[in-house]
Amino acid sequence: GKKKKGKDDVDDEREIEPVSFQGPINGQEVNLKAHAKLVEAGLVRAKDVVTDAMSLRADSLKVEPKGPGGLVTIYIDGIPQSGGKLSKAETLAVTQVMKLVAGLDSKERQAAQAGGLKAEFEGKKYLLRVSTSAVPEGERLMVRIQDTSQKLETLTEMGMGEPMRQRLREILVKPGVILAIGPPGSGTTTTMFGLLKNVDSYQYTVFIMVDPGGRTLFGVSSYDDKPAGESLEDSLVRLGRKEANVILVEPVKSAGVAKPVFGKAENLTLISEMPAKDTATAVTQLVQLVGDAGVVANGLKALVTQKMLRRLCPSCKSPYRPKPDFLKKLGLDESVKTLYRVPPPPEDPKEQIEPCEKCGDVGYFGRVAMFEVLEVTPGIQELIQKGGDPTALREQIKKEKQITLQKDGLRLVAEGVTSLEELQRVFKPA
Ligand SMILES: [Zn+2]
């Protein structure tokens, strides 16, 4: 079993109960007996790997073949660190077992698969999202660990400021297209569902046409009785007849999705997501997909993008007084008297400082998102009509003083949620 130092007595070692796997979220029955050989080869090891990651409060873990064996990487608040090595046989067995307990096909090793399972660890409920994909040396396993009591589902929980959330609420109830955009893995899907949760579902009729991925959505109907082979355009017409006001549709990745979505933008609020580098380039992509700049200019209401930052540890963050001209240079209000940072090392290196128990002296604990909303104002609309040149759009965004990621990140610095150093880290070119 795994051992960890006890809280009160450093000499005493306490056994950690391994994580318990409690069934796939797709509702499938997992027949462990039918896979006895695989279970024997990999279940204990798989639980060890997941338990180790969870006891370090990792948000995800990766297992991949490397050379003669396999590597485990764990991510704590998005920062990767080594989670140890596995033998080749263990790497394979752990990957196949995780597919099995997530209700996926453990024998399929070529096609990418995604699913999830419920789990419990140290008395808390978790959702483990499991995905696999083929890599040159075999197969890569990703497990995203979500503490279901620590919800990051609404825009407020994600860290969005109240004025921005209110503005989006106004935009969301008018017909038009609103997209969450960003590079893959940047939190776009979470933002998309956050936008949906920002709609008052008592007042408006809301439908979703995608799998909510284990999220609880109140007052939202899923389009269950969709006839096989019905086109997206026909589905939107049918939901319109069911008096839908707001519909969440599949990701906008092709003209086949973009065209019908923008075709219905006059009567419905359509929420979706699209992979894109940033808001300005997303506009250009949309014009290309839809094939008509005028249709995009009229139908698009807003683009929302997000970037994750680490939160300063509430137990050990250290206040300091910034100089007024420094605040001015950053564009922060002079009324900000105190900023926070990771505690600096003691001036006298011989001085002993108690390590922080909450964050293990990392200085950060948990994550928060900063947001950018590109609202399609008359000025932006005019530029989209001309084809949506990204450079011209960026200039206009600046001129209109719209909220950019940088600006919103500085808000979180001013509020003491994160540090300037962390903000600089995430904007550093990779
Ligand atoms: Zn701390």
Tab-separated table of C-alpha atoms and ligand atoms in Angstrom:
chain	number	residue	atom	x	y	z
A	1	GLY	CA	0.000	0.000	0.000
A	2	LYS	CA	0.910	3.681	-0.238
A	3	LYS	CA	2.193	5.513	2.772
A	4	LYS	CA	2.096	9.138	3.696
A	5	LYS	CA	3.270	11.008	6.746
A	6	GLY	CA	0.597	11.578	9.376
A	7	LYS	CA	-0.460	15.135	10.088
A	8	ASP	CA	0.099	15.190	13.845
A	9	ASP	CA	2.887	12.745	14.366
A	10	VAL	CA	5.755	12.864	11.889
A	11	ASP	CA	7.144	9.538	13.114
A	12	ASP	CA	3.899	7.718	12.537
A	13	GLU	CA	3.090	6.565	9.025
A	14	ARG	CA	-0.508	6.290	7.954
A	15	GLU	CA	-1.885	3.966	5.301
A	16	ILE	CA	-3.751	5.738	2.519
A	17	GLU	CA	-6.855	3.946	1.340
A	18	PRO	CA	-6.552	3.557	-2.424
A	19	VAL	CA	-9.100	5.259	-4.659
A	20	SER	CA	-12.260	3.266	-5.302
A	21	PHE	CA	-13.621	3.124	-8.843
A	22	GLN	CA	-17.422	3.322	-8.854
A	23	GLY	CA	-18.585	2.732	-12.388
A	24	PRO	CA	-18.514	4.430	-15.776
A	25	ILE	CA	-20.543	7.596	-16.350
A	26	ASN	CA	-21.920	6.166	-19.602
A	27	GLY	CA	-23.970	3.754	-17.467
A	28	GLN	CA	-22.312	0.616	-18.829
A	29	GLU	CA	-21.866	-2.395	-16.589
A	30	VAL	CA	-18.214	-3.303	-16.178
A	31	ASN	CA	-17.719	-7.047	-16.025
A	32	LEU	CA	-14.425	-7.413	-14.175
A	33	LYS	CA	-14.750	-11.219	-14.069
A	34	ALA	CA	-14.854	-11.436	-17.852
A	35	HIS	CA	-11.554	-9.534	-17.906
A	36	ALA	CA	-9.949	-11.380	-14.981
A	37	LYS	CA	-6.508	-11.568	-16.585
A	38	LEU	CA	-6.373	-7.861	-17.365
A	39	VAL	CA	-7.731	-6.977	-13.921
A	40	GLU	CA	-5.085	-9.085	-12.248
A	41	ALA	CA	-2.334	-7.567	-14.370
A	42	GLY	CA	-3.334	-3.940	-13.973
A	43	LEU	CA	-6.064	-2.987	-11.490
A	44	VAL	CA	-3.897	-2.607	-8.372
A	45	ARG	CA	-1.200	-0.760	-10.325
A	46	ALA	CA	-3.786	1.518	-11.971
A	47	LYS	CA	-5.253	2.367	-8.561
A	48	ASP	CA	-1.745	3.089	-7.241
A	49	VAL	CA	-1.022	5.500	-10.083
A	50	VAL	CA	-4.354	7.317	-9.666
A	51	THR	CA	-4.108	7.320	-5.837
A	52	ASP	CA	-0.602	8.822	-5.946
A	53	ALA	CA	-1.814	11.594	-8.242
A	54	MET	CA	-4.926	12.272	-6.144
A	55	SER	CA	-3.027	12.403	-2.857
A	56	LEU	CA	-0.926	15.186	-4.421
A	57	ARG	CA	-4.234	16.872	-5.500
A	58	ALA	CA	-3.251	16.555	-9.174
A	59	ASP	CA	-5.806	17.746	-11.721
A	60	SER	CA	-4.711	15.251	-14.355
A	61	LEU	CA	-2.282	12.471	-15.087
A	62	LYS	CA	-0.758	11.051	-18.237
A	63	VAL	CA	0.657	7.574	-18.845
A	64	GLU	CA	2.597	7.025	-22.049
A	65	PRO	CA	5.096	4.524	-23.434
A	66	LYS	CA	8.668	5.875	-23.516
A	67	GLY	CA	11.661	3.770	-24.596
A	68	PRO	CA	11.793	0.439	-22.750
A	69	GLY	CA	8.964	1.309	-20.338
A	70	GLY	CA	6.395	3.957	-19.584
A	71	LEU	CA	6.282	7.402	-17.995
A	72	VAL	CA	3.701	8.836	-15.632
A	73	THR	CA	3.294	12.619	-15.649
A	74	ILE	CA	1.038	14.340	-13.140
A	75	TYR	CA	-0.268	17.898	-13.413
A	76	ILE	CA	-0.819	19.983	-10.295
A	77	ASP	CA	-2.712	23.178	-11.124
A	78	GLY	CA	-1.677	22.530	-14.711
A	79	ILE	CA	2.064	22.315	-13.991
A	80	PRO	CA	3.554	18.970	-15.113
A	81	GLN	CA	5.840	16.950	-12.875
A	82	SER	CA	7.174	13.404	-12.990
A	83	GLY	CA	4.916	10.761	-11.479
A	84	GLY	CA	7.454	7.951	-11.852
A	85	LYS	CA	8.162	5.151	-14.281
A	86	LEU	CA	6.348	1.952	-15.192
A	87	SER	CA	7.476	-1.195	-16.972
A	88	LYS	CA	6.221	-1.765	-20.492
A	89	ALA	CA	3.772	-4.432	-19.281
A	90	GLU	CA	2.482	-2.146	-16.502
A	91	THR	CA	2.032	0.758	-18.918
A	92	LEU	CA	-0.104	-1.399	-21.180
A	93	ALA	CA	-2.074	-2.987	-18.310
A	94	VAL	CA	-2.789	0.350	-16.557
A	95	THR	CA	-3.991	1.889	-19.830
A	96	GLN	CA	-6.274	-1.047	-20.665
A	97	VAL	CA	-7.696	-1.254	-17.113
A	98	MET	CA	-8.522	2.461	-17.057
A	99	LYS	CA	-10.391	2.032	-20.351
A	100	LEU	CA	-12.265	-0.935	-18.885
A	101	VAL	CA	-13.372	0.850	-15.698
A	102	ALA	CA	-14.400	3.907	-17.756
A	103	GLY	CA	-16.729	1.749	-19.870
A	104	LEU	CA	-14.535	1.969	-22.982
A	105	ASP	CA	-13.344	-0.800	-25.305
A	106	SER	CA	-10.134	-2.097	-23.720
A	107	LYS	CA	-9.212	-4.067	-26.838
A	108	GLU	CA	-9.396	-1.089	-29.196
A	109	ARG	CA	-5.916	0.464	-29.246
A	110	GLN	CA	-5.903	2.497	-32.444
A	111	ALA	CA	-8.945	4.754	-32.348
A	112	ALA	CA	-9.067	7.610	-29.826
A	113	GLN	CA	-11.592	6.955	-27.050
A	114	ALA	CA	-13.041	9.129	-24.293
A	115	GLY	CA	-15.233	8.385	-21.306
A	116	GLY	CA	-15.282	8.680	-17.566
A	117	LEU	CA	-16.021	7.059	-14.251
A	118	LYS	CA	-17.101	7.963	-10.771
A	119	ALA	CA	-14.561	7.524	-8.007
A	120	GLU	CA	-14.161	8.102	-4.289
A	121	PHE	CA	-10.997	9.038	-2.427
A	122	GLU	CA	-10.558	10.023	1.229
A	123	GLY	CA	-14.308	10.417	1.641
A	124	LYS	CA	-14.726	12.722	-1.370
A	125	LYS	CA	-16.476	12.072	-4.674
A	126	TYR	CA	-14.590	12.515	-7.904
A	127	LEU	CA	-15.203	12.320	-11.612
A	128	LEU	CA	-12.328	10.797	-13.584
A	129	ARG	CA	-12.387	11.604	-17.299
A	130	VAL	CA	-10.421	9.003	-19.224
A	131	SER	CA	-9.177	9.453	-22.773
A	132	THR	CA	-6.767	7.458	-24.893
A	133	SER	CA	-5.093	8.123	-28.206
A	134	ALA	CA	-2.608	6.269	-30.389
A	135	VAL	CA	1.005	7.502	-30.308
A	136	PRO	CA	3.960	6.113	-32.322
A	137	GLU	CA	5.107	3.878	-29.431
A	138	GLY	CA	1.656	2.588	-28.513
A	139	GLU	CA	-1.097	4.369	-26.664
A	140	ARG	CA	-1.313	7.433	-24.426
A	141	LEU	CA	-3.695	7.575	-21.466
A	142	MET	CA	-4.975	10.838	-19.979
A	143	VAL	CA	-7.006	10.916	-16.769
A	144	ARG	CA	-8.552	14.239	-15.720
A	145	ILE	CA	-9.360	14.296	-12.027
A	146	GLN	CA	-12.303	16.411	-11.010
A	147	ASP	CA	-13.302	16.884	-7.383
A	148	THR	CA	-17.081	17.102	-7.739
A	149	SER	CA	-17.428	19.125	-4.520
A	150	GLN	CA	-15.043	21.791	-5.878
A	151	LYS	CA	-17.233	22.923	-8.723
A	152	LEU	CA	-15.731	24.948	-11.534
A	153	GLU	CA	-18.887	25.003	-13.614
A	154	THR	CA	-20.475	28.427	-13.548
A	155	LEU	CA	-18.700	31.491	-14.888
A	156	THR	CA	-18.548	32.860	-11.327
A	157	GLU	CA	-16.973	29.655	-10.011
A	158	MET	CA	-14.434	29.866	-12.828
A	159	GLY	CA	-13.487	33.373	-11.686
A	160	MET	CA	-15.385	35.700	-14.035
A	161	GLY	CA	-16.031	39.176	-12.676
A	162	GLU	CA	-19.617	40.258	-12.056
A	163	PRO	CA	-19.813	43.094	-14.664
A	164	MET	CA	-18.644	40.754	-17.446
A	165	ARG	CA	-21.080	38.042	-16.382
A	166	GLN	CA	-23.978	40.515	-16.356
A	167	ARG	CA	-23.064	41.808	-19.807
A	168	LEU	CA	-22.960	38.250	-21.171
A	169	ARG	CA	-26.328	37.566	-19.612
A	170	GLU	CA	-27.799	40.455	-21.622
A	171	ILE	CA	-26.092	39.290	-24.815
A	172	LEU	CA	-27.170	35.659	-24.312
A	173	VAL	CA	-30.908	36.340	-24.376
A	174	LYS	CA	-30.846	38.063	-27.767
A	175	PRO	CA	-30.803	35.863	-30.874
A	176	GLY	CA	-27.365	35.266	-32.366
A	177	VAL	CA	-24.258	33.116	-32.125
A	178	ILE	CA	-22.019	33.080	-29.048
A	179	LEU	CA	-18.911	30.923	-29.133
A	180	ALA	CA	-16.378	29.868	-26.542
A	181	ILE	CA	-13.057	29.728	-28.324
A	182	GLY	CA	-9.476	28.795	-27.524
A	183	PRO	CA	-6.741	26.279	-28.264
A	184	PRO	CA	-7.650	22.629	-27.493
A	185	GLY	CA	-7.399	21.864	-23.764
A	186	SER	CA	-7.685	25.519	-22.701
A	187	GLY	CA	-11.051	25.121	-20.968
A	188	THR	CA	-13.266	26.024	-23.935
A	189	THR	CA	-15.882	23.332	-23.190
A	190	THR	CA	-16.135	24.432	-19.543
A	191	THR	CA	-16.658	28.037	-20.664
A	192	MET	CA	-19.294	26.936	-23.196
A	193	PHE	CA	-21.313	25.175	-20.480
A	194	GLY	CA	-20.668	28.144	-18.169
A	195	LEU	CA	-22.292	30.385	-20.802
A	196	LEU	CA	-25.269	28.028	-20.939
A	197	LYS	CA	-25.588	28.086	-17.140
A	198	ASN	CA	-25.622	31.878	-17.330
A	199	VAL	CA	-29.000	31.714	-19.134
A	200	ASP	CA	-32.082	31.835	-16.915
A	201	SER	CA	-33.609	28.454	-17.799
A	202	TYR	CA	-36.883	29.281	-16.014
A	203	GLN	CA	-37.495	32.183	-18.319
A	204	TYR	CA	-36.134	30.685	-21.547
A	205	THR	CA	-36.489	27.292	-23.237
A	206	VAL	CA	-33.043	25.749	-23.457
A	207	PHE	CA	-31.960	22.654	-25.420
A	208	ILE	CA	-28.605	20.938	-25.670
A	209	MET	CA	-27.528	18.795	-28.611
A	210	VAL	CA	-24.256	17.527	-27.086
A	211	ASP	CA	-23.345	15.224	-24.190
A	212	PRO	CA	-23.127	17.327	-20.991
A	213	GLY	CA	-20.191	15.160	-19.831
A	214	GLY	CA	-21.487	14.553	-16.309
A	215	ARG	CA	-22.464	18.195	-15.650
A	216	THR	CA	-25.713	18.946	-13.850
A	217	LEU	CA	-27.839	21.318	-15.898
A	218	PHE	CA	-31.115	22.526	-14.412
A	219	GLY	CA	-34.116	23.266	-16.592
A	220	VAL	CA	-32.288	22.232	-19.754
A	221	SER	CA	-33.728	19.648	-22.179
A	222	SER	CA	-31.572	17.371	-24.254
A	223	TYR	CA	-32.703	16.657	-27.798
A	224	ASP	CA	-33.333	12.954	-27.208
A	225	ASP	CA	-35.912	12.201	-29.880
A	226	LYS	CA	-33.718	13.277	-32.776
A	227	PRO	CA	-34.565	11.070	-35.791
A	228	ALA	CA	-31.571	9.134	-37.125
A	229	GLY	CA	-29.849	10.942	-39.960
A	230	GLU	CA	-31.588	14.280	-39.380
A	231	SER	CA	-29.403	17.177	-40.555
A	232	LEU	CA	-28.334	19.902	-38.134
A	233	GLU	CA	-30.385	22.401	-40.118
A	234	ASP	CA	-33.544	20.260	-39.771
A	235	SER	CA	-32.843	19.704	-36.061
A	236	LEU	CA	-32.639	23.455	-35.483
A	237	VAL	CA	-35.913	23.979	-37.356
A	238	ARG	CA	-37.589	21.264	-35.266
A	239	LEU	CA	-36.294	22.667	-31.975
A	240	GLY	CA	-37.429	26.102	-33.109
A	241	ARG	CA	-40.944	24.654	-33.439
A	242	LYS	CA	-40.618	23.330	-29.876
A	243	GLU	CA	-40.230	26.988	-28.933
A	244	ALA	CA	-36.533	26.751	-28.141
A	245	ASN	CA	-34.896	30.087	-27.304
A	246	VAL	CA	-31.379	28.871	-26.629
A	247	ILE	CA	-29.648	25.828	-28.163
A	248	LEU	CA	-26.203	24.489	-27.401
A	249	VAL	CA	-24.859	22.821	-30.546
A	250	GLU	CA	-21.868	20.669	-31.470
A	251	PRO	CA	-18.427	22.337	-31.888
A	252	VAL	CA	-18.125	24.587	-34.939
A	253	LYS	CA	-15.341	22.819	-36.807
A	254	SER	CA	-16.701	22.644	-40.346
A	255	ALA	CA	-18.797	24.540	-42.863
A	256	GLY	CA	-21.410	21.804	-42.340
A	257	VAL	CA	-21.945	23.082	-38.785
A	258	ALA	CA	-21.121	26.777	-39.236
A	259	LYS	CA	-23.582	27.373	-42.105
A	260	PRO	CA	-26.778	26.002	-40.475
A	261	VAL	CA	-25.846	27.620	-37.137
A	262	PHE	CA	-25.462	31.073	-38.688
A	263	GLY	CA	-28.516	30.370	-40.852
A	264	LYS	CA	-30.675	30.271	-37.707
A	265	ALA	CA	-28.981	33.144	-35.858
A	266	GLU	CA	-31.840	35.529	-36.547
A	267	ASN	CA	-34.325	33.630	-34.387
A	268	LEU	CA	-32.316	31.604	-31.882
A	269	THR	CA	-29.468	32.042	-29.419
A	270	LEU	CA	-26.893	29.457	-30.462
A	271	ILE	CA	-24.059	28.590	-28.103
A	272	SER	CA	-21.089	26.480	-29.136
A	273	GLU	CA	-17.316	26.226	-29.077
A	274	MET	CA	-14.627	26.455	-31.738
A	275	PRO	CA	-10.910	25.715	-31.626
A	276	ALA	CA	-9.017	28.923	-32.471
A	277	LYS	CA	-5.816	30.678	-31.421
A	278	ASP	CA	-7.536	33.851	-30.220
A	279	THR	CA	-10.716	35.886	-30.665
A	280	ALA	CA	-9.480	37.906	-33.658
A	281	THR	CA	-8.360	34.860	-35.668
A	282	ALA	CA	-11.603	33.074	-34.716
A	283	VAL	CA	-13.525	35.753	-36.630
A	284	THR	CA	-11.463	35.129	-39.781
A	285	GLN	CA	-12.016	31.364	-39.395
A	286	LEU	CA	-15.776	31.881	-39.108
A	287	VAL	CA	-15.905	34.049	-42.228
A	288	GLN	CA	-14.088	31.277	-44.118
A	289	LEU	CA	-16.336	28.490	-42.782
A	290	VAL	CA	-19.607	30.318	-43.388
A	291	GLY	CA	-18.385	31.724	-46.706
A	292	ASP	CA	-20.249	35.008	-46.266
A	293	ALA	CA	-18.790	37.868	-44.210
A	294	GLY	CA	-22.153	39.647	-44.046
A	295	VAL	CA	-23.878	36.615	-42.497
A	296	VAL	CA	-21.173	36.361	-39.804
A	297	ALA	CA	-21.261	40.124	-39.147
A	298	ASN	CA	-25.019	39.999	-38.564
A	299	GLY	CA	-25.218	36.682	-36.717
A	300	LEU	CA	-22.224	36.763	-34.388
A	301	LYS	CA	-22.913	38.338	-30.986
A	302	ALA	CA	-19.797	37.529	-28.978
A	303	LEU	CA	-16.699	35.373	-28.671
A	304	VAL	CA	-15.459	34.353	-25.243
A	305	THR	CA	-12.019	32.974	-24.505
A	306	GLN	CA	-10.291	31.942	-21.306
A	307	LYS	CA	-6.870	31.112	-19.911
A	308	MET	CA	-6.146	29.377	-16.626
A	309	LEU	CA	-3.963	30.863	-13.894
A	310	ARG	CA	-2.866	29.408	-10.582
A	311	ARG	CA	-4.436	30.938	-7.479
A	312	LEU	CA	-2.072	32.207	-4.811
A	313	CYS	CA	-2.213	29.995	-1.720
A	314	PRO	CA	-4.588	31.722	0.733
A	315	SER	CA	-2.539	30.485	3.711
A	316	CYS	CA	0.870	31.848	2.782
A	317	LYS	CA	0.451	34.599	0.155
A	318	SER	CA	2.531	37.606	1.021
A	319	PRO	CA	1.331	41.236	0.709
A	320	TYR	CA	3.479	44.059	-0.642
A	321	ARG	CA	2.945	47.691	-1.467
A	322	PRO	CA	3.497	48.478	-5.155
A	323	LYS	CA	4.928	51.873	-6.159
A	324	PRO	CA	2.318	54.189	-7.749
A	325	ASP	CA	4.274	54.600	-11.008
A	326	PHE	CA	4.554	50.805	-11.253
A	327	LEU	CA	0.763	50.500	-10.969
A	328	LYS	CA	0.372	53.159	-13.632
A	329	LYS	CA	2.715	51.312	-15.968
A	330	LEU	CA	0.625	48.159	-15.540
A	331	GLY	CA	-2.586	50.051	-16.130
A	332	LEU	CA	-3.864	49.320	-12.622
A	333	ASP	CA	-5.869	51.809	-10.630
A	334	GLU	CA	-3.928	53.900	-8.105
A	335	SER	CA	-6.456	52.913	-5.443
A	336	VAL	CA	-4.867	49.443	-5.357
A	337	LYS	CA	-2.785	49.610	-2.194
A	338	THR	CA	-1.705	46.002	-1.810
A	339	LEU	CA	-0.676	43.248	-4.187
A	340	TYR	CA	0.218	39.686	-3.249
A	341	ARG	CA	2.944	37.258	-4.219
A	342	VAL	CA	4.529	33.961	-3.204
A	343	PRO	CA	6.407	34.636	0.069
A	344	PRO	CA	9.980	35.667	-0.784
A	345	PRO	CA	12.807	33.631	0.822
A	346	PRO	CA	14.034	35.042	4.172
A	347	GLU	CA	16.732	37.701	3.926
A	348	ASP	CA	18.879	35.752	6.354
A	349	PRO	CA	19.190	32.256	4.827
A	350	LYS	CA	19.838	30.814	8.313
A	351	GLU	CA	16.391	31.906	9.435
A	352	GLN	CA	13.991	28.962	9.649
A	353	ILE	CA	10.508	29.459	8.216
A	354	GLU	CA	7.709	26.991	8.850
A	355	PRO	CA	6.745	25.385	5.533
A	356	CYS	CA	3.158	26.021	4.409
A	357	GLU	CA	1.030	22.958	5.074
A	358	LYS	CA	-1.745	23.929	2.686
A	359	CYS	CA	0.260	24.234	-0.525
A	360	GLY	CA	3.419	22.302	0.371
A	361	ASP	CA	5.395	25.542	-0.114
A	362	VAL	CA	4.484	25.824	-3.792
A	363	GLY	CA	2.829	29.176	-3.068
A	364	TYR	CA	-0.166	28.394	-5.267
A	365	PHE	CA	-3.295	26.355	-4.624
A	366	GLY	CA	-6.045	25.744	-7.168
A	367	ARG	CA	-6.817	27.551	-10.376
A	368	VAL	CA	-8.871	30.441	-11.692
A	369	ALA	CA	-9.686	31.605	-15.225
A	370	MET	CA	-9.232	34.997	-16.802
A	371	PHE	CA	-11.614	35.825	-19.613
A	372	GLU	CA	-11.781	37.881	-22.749
A	373	VAL	CA	-15.097	38.780	-24.351
A	374	LEU	CA	-15.124	40.121	-27.890
A	375	GLU	CA	-18.493	41.780	-28.186
A	376	VAL	CA	-19.664	42.439	-31.730
A	377	THR	CA	-20.278	46.188	-31.556
A	378	PRO	CA	-21.167	48.266	-34.661
A	379	GLY	CA	-17.436	49.012	-35.084
A	380	ILE	CA	-16.487	45.323	-34.944
A	381	GLN	CA	-19.427	44.431	-37.185
A	382	GLU	CA	-18.162	46.791	-39.864
A	383	LEU	CA	-14.732	45.135	-39.811
A	384	ILE	CA	-16.248	41.637	-40.037
A	385	GLN	CA	-18.271	42.745	-43.052
A	386	LYS	CA	-14.973	43.648	-44.713
A	387	GLY	CA	-13.680	40.103	-44.130
A	388	GLY	CA	-12.524	40.273	-40.502
A	389	ASP	CA	-8.824	41.098	-40.767
A	390	PRO	CA	-7.296	40.028	-37.388
A	391	THR	CA	-4.901	43.005	-37.140
A	392	ALA	CA	-7.650	45.542	-37.792
A	393	LEU	CA	-9.901	43.712	-35.308
A	394	ARG	CA	-7.227	43.810	-32.591
A	395	GLU	CA	-6.791	47.556	-33.108
A	396	GLN	CA	-10.538	48.107	-32.876
A	397	ILE	CA	-10.796	45.952	-29.709
A	398	LYS	CA	-8.113	48.153	-28.134
A	399	LYS	CA	-9.784	51.359	-29.312
A	400	GLU	CA	-13.132	50.294	-27.852
A	401	LYS	CA	-11.421	49.326	-24.566
A	402	GLN	CA	-12.974	45.845	-24.680
A	403	ILE	CA	-11.785	43.490	-21.952
A	404	THR	CA	-8.811	41.407	-23.077
A	405	LEU	CA	-7.186	38.443	-21.322
A	406	GLN	CA	-4.340	40.680	-20.120
A	407	LYS	CA	-6.750	43.227	-18.675
A	408	ASP	CA	-8.831	40.583	-16.940
A	409	GLY	CA	-5.668	38.913	-15.610
A	410	LEU	CA	-4.620	42.229	-14.049
A	411	ARG	CA	-8.033	42.391	-12.373
A	412	LEU	CA	-7.222	39.067	-10.663
A	413	VAL	CA	-3.803	40.447	-9.640
A	414	ALA	CA	-5.424	43.605	-8.227
A	415	GLU	CA	-7.927	41.444	-6.317
A	416	GLY	CA	-5.056	39.455	-4.789
A	417	VAL	CA	-6.266	36.199	-6.360
A	418	THR	CA	-3.034	35.652	-8.254
A	419	SER	CA	0.410	37.230	-8.636
A	420	LEU	CA	2.018	39.336	-11.352
A	421	GLU	CA	4.667	36.617	-11.660
A	422	GLU	CA	1.996	34.020	-12.466
A	423	LEU	CA	0.399	36.343	-15.028
A	424	GLN	CA	3.791	36.835	-16.687
A	425	ARG	CA	4.385	33.074	-16.686
A	426	VAL	CA	1.212	32.247	-18.628
A	427	PHE	CA	1.815	34.983	-21.205
A	428	LYS	CA	5.415	33.977	-21.800
A	429	PRO	CA	5.683	32.581	-25.340
A	430	ALA	CA	6.145	28.807	-25.133
B	1	ZN	ZN	0.748	28.036	1.077
